[in-house]
Amino acid sequence: MSIEAAGRGVRAGFIGGGFMTEVHSRAVRAAGATPYGVASSNAEGAVAAAARLGIARSYASPRELIADPDIDVVHICTPNTTHAGYAFDVIAAGKHVVCEKPLATSAADADRLVAAVAAAGVAATVPFVYRFHPMVREARARVAAGELGSLLSIDGSYLQDWLLLSEDDNWRVDAALGGPSRAFADIGSHLCDLVEFVTGDRITRLTATTRTFFSSRSTSRNITTEDAVAVIVETRGGAIGTLLVSQVAPGRKNRLSLEIAGTAESIGFDQEQPETLWLGRREGSQLIMRDGASLHPDAARLSVLPAGHPLGYQDAFTAFVRDSYAAIAGESPDGLPRFEDGARAARLTEAVLESAADGRRVELEESVNV
Ligand code: SOE
């Protein structure tokens, strides 16, 4: 029986019991759906996560959760190298899926997931949630309306400092759990997604340099995943840009910054100040504050609180879940990041690693999925 026919809200299951499950389950509640159950790497972990997150059911294993016919959608919030396997299992069970980024640690697996979703006819999304800040949508709408003119340059960075010290460690550092790329796959993927989302353009060439500053950390040894990456990009529309991604930048907690210059205007967005958008002009610049009454419709749609009542990261996540669940109901919300976008990120990640390995510029053919 369909969810609508059953006259009930969406029931969500979660695989994983960490920080992102907490963020996802809060967003599910705020979106008016039901956090129905949680599974983790073992039964004890699932019980503890259910208690901590106020979720009614815990399951002995992810397989048991995926098999439960009462669950409509599964949120995958586990270490990166397990994402694709769980996503294939969820799709095979005929359930809808929300999979944390990176969707997969290879472009081939990501493409296979896109094909599996198409065959199964389920909704499948990836939380590139920064697309859901209203001022990001405002920036996108202004670019699309031609207000910046022709795009000339892109200046982007995504800087964090949670891995600054050699004693800082995390499963993402271990390639066996996090995949071959760390900083880029984890946060560079957000930055590139936002570059292509806001500009409506595509990165067609890149040259990358990576650095692993610590070969060992408190528990990890022989570390091969990168702490930082610098990328030069060219776009199909002829713009050029530089992107810096680092998890070892003191004082920067989650600072995604994007500035796009056109022949008429520039725009600048700072994820740590998401209520504003910088507008640059030769004759003077201004900082636009979020006010639903003066935003383009797609930005106003997400502006769920009045001006002066700040929206933030968790609100963006709620908007992402709400649109993901609208897709479950058969709708097509504008700008919803789907598995095709996760596959695009996987392709960009492979291009970054390929370029960093041999120092050559890498050409990106048009992704088969977009
Ligand atoms: C850690 O780098 C992290 O939690 C990312 O995994 C998220 O995608 C990002 O939104 C915040 O930082």
XYZ file of C-alpha atoms and ligand atoms in Angstrom:
382
model
C 0.000 0.000 0.000
C 1.412 3.441 -0.852
C 2.282 5.817 1.950
C -0.479 8.201 0.906
C -3.025 5.374 0.668
C -2.009 4.240 4.152
C -2.741 7.772 5.324
C 0.449 7.997 7.314
C 3.724 9.921 7.149
C 6.961 8.558 5.771
C 8.678 6.051 8.049
C 12.471 6.438 7.981
C 15.110 3.920 8.979
C 18.729 4.884 9.659
C 21.885 2.831 9.221
C 24.674 4.265 11.395
C 24.578 5.745 14.875
C 26.888 8.746 14.734
C 26.710 12.526 14.256
C 25.130 12.425 10.790
C 22.370 10.051 11.943
C 21.602 12.652 14.621
C 21.381 15.398 11.973
C 19.329 13.250 9.590
C 16.865 12.093 12.283
C 16.327 15.655 13.541
C 15.598 16.726 9.966
C 13.174 13.802 9.468
C 11.227 14.855 12.573
C 11.199 18.507 11.556
C 9.980 17.491 8.085
C 6.955 15.870 9.735
C 8.006 12.254 9.114
C 8.744 9.433 11.553
C 12.221 8.290 12.593
C 11.098 4.646 12.758
C 14.198 2.590 13.511
C 17.988 2.479 13.578
C 20.627 -0.152 12.862
C 24.348 0.073 13.411
C 27.464 -2.086 13.054
C 26.163 -4.226 15.937
C 22.986 -4.686 17.966
C 24.372 -2.956 21.061
C 25.309 0.087 19.019
C 21.816 0.204 17.553
C 20.200 0.041 21.016
C 22.438 2.858 22.274
C 21.771 5.012 19.182
C 17.990 4.445 19.457
C 18.050 5.538 23.103
C 20.271 8.569 22.429
C 18.244 9.724 19.421
C 14.764 8.924 20.789
C 14.027 6.439 18.000
C 11.497 3.705 18.911
C 13.138 0.669 17.292
C 16.620 -0.743 17.051
C 17.567 -3.620 14.777
C 20.127 -6.367 15.221
C 21.605 -5.591 11.814
C 21.246 -3.244 8.819
C 19.944 -6.232 6.837
C 17.093 -6.650 9.338
C 16.190 -2.967 9.085
C 16.226 -3.028 5.279
C 13.915 -6.086 5.331
C 11.291 -4.397 7.536
C 8.235 -3.743 5.299
C 7.095 -0.913 7.571
C 10.110 1.233 6.612
C 9.665 3.399 3.489
C 13.072 5.071 3.187
C 16.535 4.264 4.513
C 19.101 6.936 5.398
C 22.656 5.591 5.042
C 24.961 7.349 7.525
C 27.859 4.910 7.823
C 31.550 5.069 6.889
C 32.063 5.903 3.220
C 33.230 2.525 1.896
C 29.971 0.881 3.068
C 27.629 3.370 1.336
C 27.359 1.668 -2.043
C 26.744 -1.819 -0.636
C 23.945 -0.670 1.637
C 22.452 1.495 -1.119
C 22.314 -1.491 -3.506
C 20.610 -3.565 -0.778
C 18.042 -0.810 -0.027
C 17.237 -0.363 -3.729
C 16.945 -4.143 -4.202
C 14.414 -4.157 -1.341
C 12.365 -1.616 -3.300
C 12.871 1.119 -0.732
C 13.689 4.777 -1.233
C 17.171 5.845 -0.159
C 19.024 8.877 1.170
C 22.760 8.134 1.095
C 25.362 10.345 2.745
C 28.122 11.617 0.499
C 30.292 10.281 -0.953
C 27.670 8.082 -2.638
C 30.430 5.634 -3.545
C 34.213 5.571 -3.454
C 34.413 4.842 -7.194
C 32.673 6.465 -10.154
C 31.883 3.014 -11.541
C 29.961 2.017 -8.415
C 28.183 5.376 -8.382
C 27.108 4.932 -12.009
C 25.858 1.420 -11.243
C 23.786 2.841 -8.381
C 22.240 5.434 -10.702
C 21.271 2.635 -13.097
C 19.848 0.521 -10.252
C 17.706 3.460 -9.064
C 16.350 4.022 -12.567
C 15.455 0.342 -12.869
C 13.810 0.211 -9.444
C 11.925 3.487 -9.802
C 12.682 4.602 -6.237
C 13.628 8.074 -4.964
C 17.364 8.329 -4.242
C 19.054 11.478 -2.956
C 22.436 12.647 -1.594
C 22.627 15.429 1.061
C 24.468 18.198 -0.763
C 22.542 20.266 1.740
C 24.260 23.611 1.187
C 22.071 23.903 -1.904
C 19.205 24.465 0.560
C 20.404 27.688 2.124
C 17.973 30.291 0.699
C 20.818 32.657 -0.223
C 22.467 29.919 -2.284
C 19.235 29.615 -4.249
C 19.173 33.422 -4.567
C 22.713 33.361 -5.968
C 21.752 30.598 -8.410
C 18.640 32.495 -9.520
C 20.625 35.682 -10.131
C 23.201 33.796 -12.231
C 20.439 32.078 -14.205
C 18.729 35.444 -14.793
C 21.966 36.761 -16.337
C 22.440 39.403 -13.647
C 26.178 38.611 -13.287
C 26.729 38.681 -17.052
C 29.089 36.080 -18.543
C 30.940 34.154 -15.866
C 34.677 34.864 -15.721
C 36.147 33.396 -12.530
C 35.402 31.209 -9.516
C 37.123 31.542 -6.139
C 36.135 28.767 -3.778
C 37.368 27.252 -0.558
C 36.120 24.862 2.071
C 38.227 25.018 5.240
C 37.935 23.128 8.524
C 40.372 22.582 11.413
C 39.084 19.457 13.141
C 42.048 17.389 11.887
C 44.699 20.085 12.479
C 46.677 18.243 15.154
C 48.517 14.968 14.679
C 46.536 13.574 17.623
C 43.241 14.309 15.825
C 41.967 11.120 14.198
C 38.763 9.735 12.666
C 37.558 6.814 10.534
C 37.666 9.177 7.520
C 41.480 9.191 7.738
C 41.649 5.432 7.066
C 41.309 4.732 3.338
C 39.815 1.314 4.183
C 36.793 3.078 5.746
C 36.826 6.531 4.147
C 37.962 5.656 0.649
C 41.040 6.799 -1.304
C 40.213 10.525 -0.982
C 39.398 12.237 2.335
C 39.317 16.042 2.282
C 38.071 16.275 -1.303
C 35.577 13.401 -1.159
C 34.233 14.633 2.178
C 34.005 18.411 1.713
C 35.523 19.238 -1.671
C 32.535 17.379 -3.125
C 30.223 19.910 -1.424
C 32.234 22.796 -2.867
C 32.263 21.458 -6.417
C 28.578 20.591 -6.217
C 27.852 24.166 -5.179
C 30.077 25.614 -7.924
C 28.179 23.679 -10.606
C 24.776 24.172 -8.937
C 25.053 27.940 -8.555
C 26.708 28.613 -11.928
C 24.691 26.076 -13.928
C 28.051 25.387 -15.578
C 30.228 22.257 -15.586
C 33.872 21.781 -14.629
C 35.471 20.339 -17.780
C 39.193 20.423 -16.859
C 41.088 20.392 -13.601
C 44.611 20.237 -12.221
C 45.000 19.202 -8.578
C 47.699 19.013 -5.920
C 47.116 17.152 -2.657
C 49.019 17.096 0.653
C 48.995 14.612 3.492
C 50.766 16.526 6.258
C 50.736 13.702 8.834
C 51.769 10.172 7.883
C 50.410 8.957 11.227
C 47.881 10.196 13.760
C 46.770 9.021 17.204
C 45.591 5.649 15.891
C 45.994 5.783 12.082
C 49.337 4.776 10.553
C 50.763 5.015 7.012
C 48.098 7.580 6.098
C 47.539 8.038 2.354
C 44.371 10.190 2.373
C 44.825 13.924 1.843
C 44.522 16.665 4.483
C 44.314 19.374 1.833
C 43.908 19.789 -1.913
C 44.336 22.747 -4.271
C 42.527 22.625 -7.611
C 42.614 24.792 -10.732
C 39.395 24.424 -12.713
C 38.072 25.450 -16.131
C 34.390 25.315 -17.017
C 32.449 24.528 -20.186
C 31.369 28.163 -20.279
C 34.991 29.373 -20.270
C 35.360 30.485 -16.657
C 38.484 29.658 -14.663
C 38.812 29.140 -10.950
C 40.788 28.036 -7.941
C 39.473 25.807 -5.173
C 41.231 25.157 -1.835
C 39.952 22.368 0.408
C 41.562 21.725 3.799
C 40.730 20.025 7.091
C 43.822 21.550 8.756
C 43.092 25.307 8.610
C 43.214 26.733 12.178
C 40.143 28.750 13.130
C 37.993 27.649 10.189
C 35.261 25.301 11.522
C 33.079 24.675 8.489
C 33.823 27.555 6.214
C 32.665 26.932 2.708
C 33.176 30.132 0.707
C 32.242 30.688 -2.924
C 32.764 33.858 -4.984
C 31.764 34.045 -8.640
C 32.729 36.993 -10.842
C 30.883 37.901 -14.024
C 31.207 40.688 -16.590
C 28.565 42.713 -14.689
C 28.491 41.591 -11.057
C 30.052 39.216 -8.513
C 28.335 37.216 -5.833
C 29.868 35.770 -2.677
C 28.440 33.205 -0.249
C 29.927 32.111 3.116
C 28.324 28.974 4.629
C 29.222 30.177 8.120
C 27.195 33.374 7.442
C 24.340 31.823 5.426
C 21.846 34.634 5.982
C 23.690 37.007 3.673
C 24.869 37.172 0.063
C 27.615 39.586 -1.010
C 26.882 41.452 -4.242
C 29.906 43.032 -5.903
C 29.729 45.833 -8.502
C 32.357 48.169 -9.975
C 30.381 51.111 -8.638
C 29.992 49.633 -5.134
C 29.071 46.429 -3.299
C 26.406 45.432 -0.828
C 25.498 42.643 1.576
C 22.017 41.314 0.921
C 20.206 39.988 3.996
C 17.751 37.111 3.596
C 14.213 38.445 3.368
C 11.675 36.138 1.755
C 9.701 39.125 0.480
C 12.543 40.184 -1.839
C 14.034 36.843 -2.913
C 13.558 34.927 -6.145
C 10.751 32.323 -5.789
C 13.011 29.272 -5.338
C 14.883 31.090 -2.549
C 11.679 32.428 -0.983
C 10.306 28.853 -0.937
C 13.093 27.861 1.462
C 12.884 31.056 3.514
C 10.623 29.457 6.123
C 11.282 32.025 8.859
C 10.862 35.804 8.684
C 13.906 38.008 8.037
C 16.010 38.443 11.135
C 15.232 34.959 12.427
C 18.387 33.161 11.254
C 18.120 29.919 9.324
C 21.102 27.559 9.514
C 22.637 24.210 8.690
C 19.956 22.080 10.344
C 17.214 24.056 8.566
C 18.953 23.361 5.257
C 18.992 19.680 6.166
C 15.282 19.754 6.979
C 14.555 21.374 3.610
C 16.636 18.668 1.899
C 14.691 15.893 3.675
C 11.359 17.589 2.914
C 12.239 17.751 -0.803
C 13.593 14.189 -0.760
C 10.290 12.998 0.671
C 8.370 15.063 -1.867
C 10.271 13.030 -4.475
C 9.077 9.848 -2.724
C 5.555 11.189 -3.327
C 6.410 11.537 -7.015
C 7.205 15.255 -7.106
C 10.316 16.796 -8.722
C 11.497 19.635 -6.477
C 13.907 22.028 -8.197
C 17.546 21.502 -7.231
C 17.140 18.199 -5.380
C 20.542 16.440 -5.285
C 19.960 12.930 -6.562
C 22.231 9.926 -7.092
C 23.263 11.454 -10.442
C 24.825 14.304 -8.449
C 26.554 11.811 -6.164
C 27.949 10.101 -9.260
C 29.176 13.478 -10.547
C 31.025 14.028 -7.252
C 32.601 10.578 -7.483
C 33.840 11.369 -11.022
C 35.308 14.704 -9.885
C 37.022 12.969 -6.958
C 38.658 10.431 -9.279
C 39.809 13.252 -11.575
C 41.373 15.085 -8.605
C 43.253 11.963 -7.474
C 44.335 11.204 -11.066
C 45.689 14.724 -11.569
C 47.391 14.803 -8.154
C 49.076 11.482 -8.907
C 50.789 12.563 -12.138
C 50.518 16.338 -12.111
C 48.686 16.444 -15.436
C 45.523 18.339 -16.254
C 42.517 16.011 -16.438
C 39.701 16.441 -18.939
C 36.234 15.595 -17.622
C 33.945 14.206 -20.240
C 30.308 15.124 -19.714
C 29.082 12.813 -16.960
C 26.780 10.175 -18.413
C 24.271 10.948 -15.708
C 23.571 14.621 -16.320
C 32.944 16.519 8.227
O 33.887 17.023 7.366
C 31.534 17.018 7.858
O 30.643 16.488 8.808
C 31.129 16.536 6.471
O 31.136 15.121 6.404
C 29.744 17.095 6.151
O 29.339 16.699 4.839
C 29.804 18.615 6.214
O 28.517 19.158 5.932
C 30.265 19.069 7.588
O 31.539 18.449 7.912
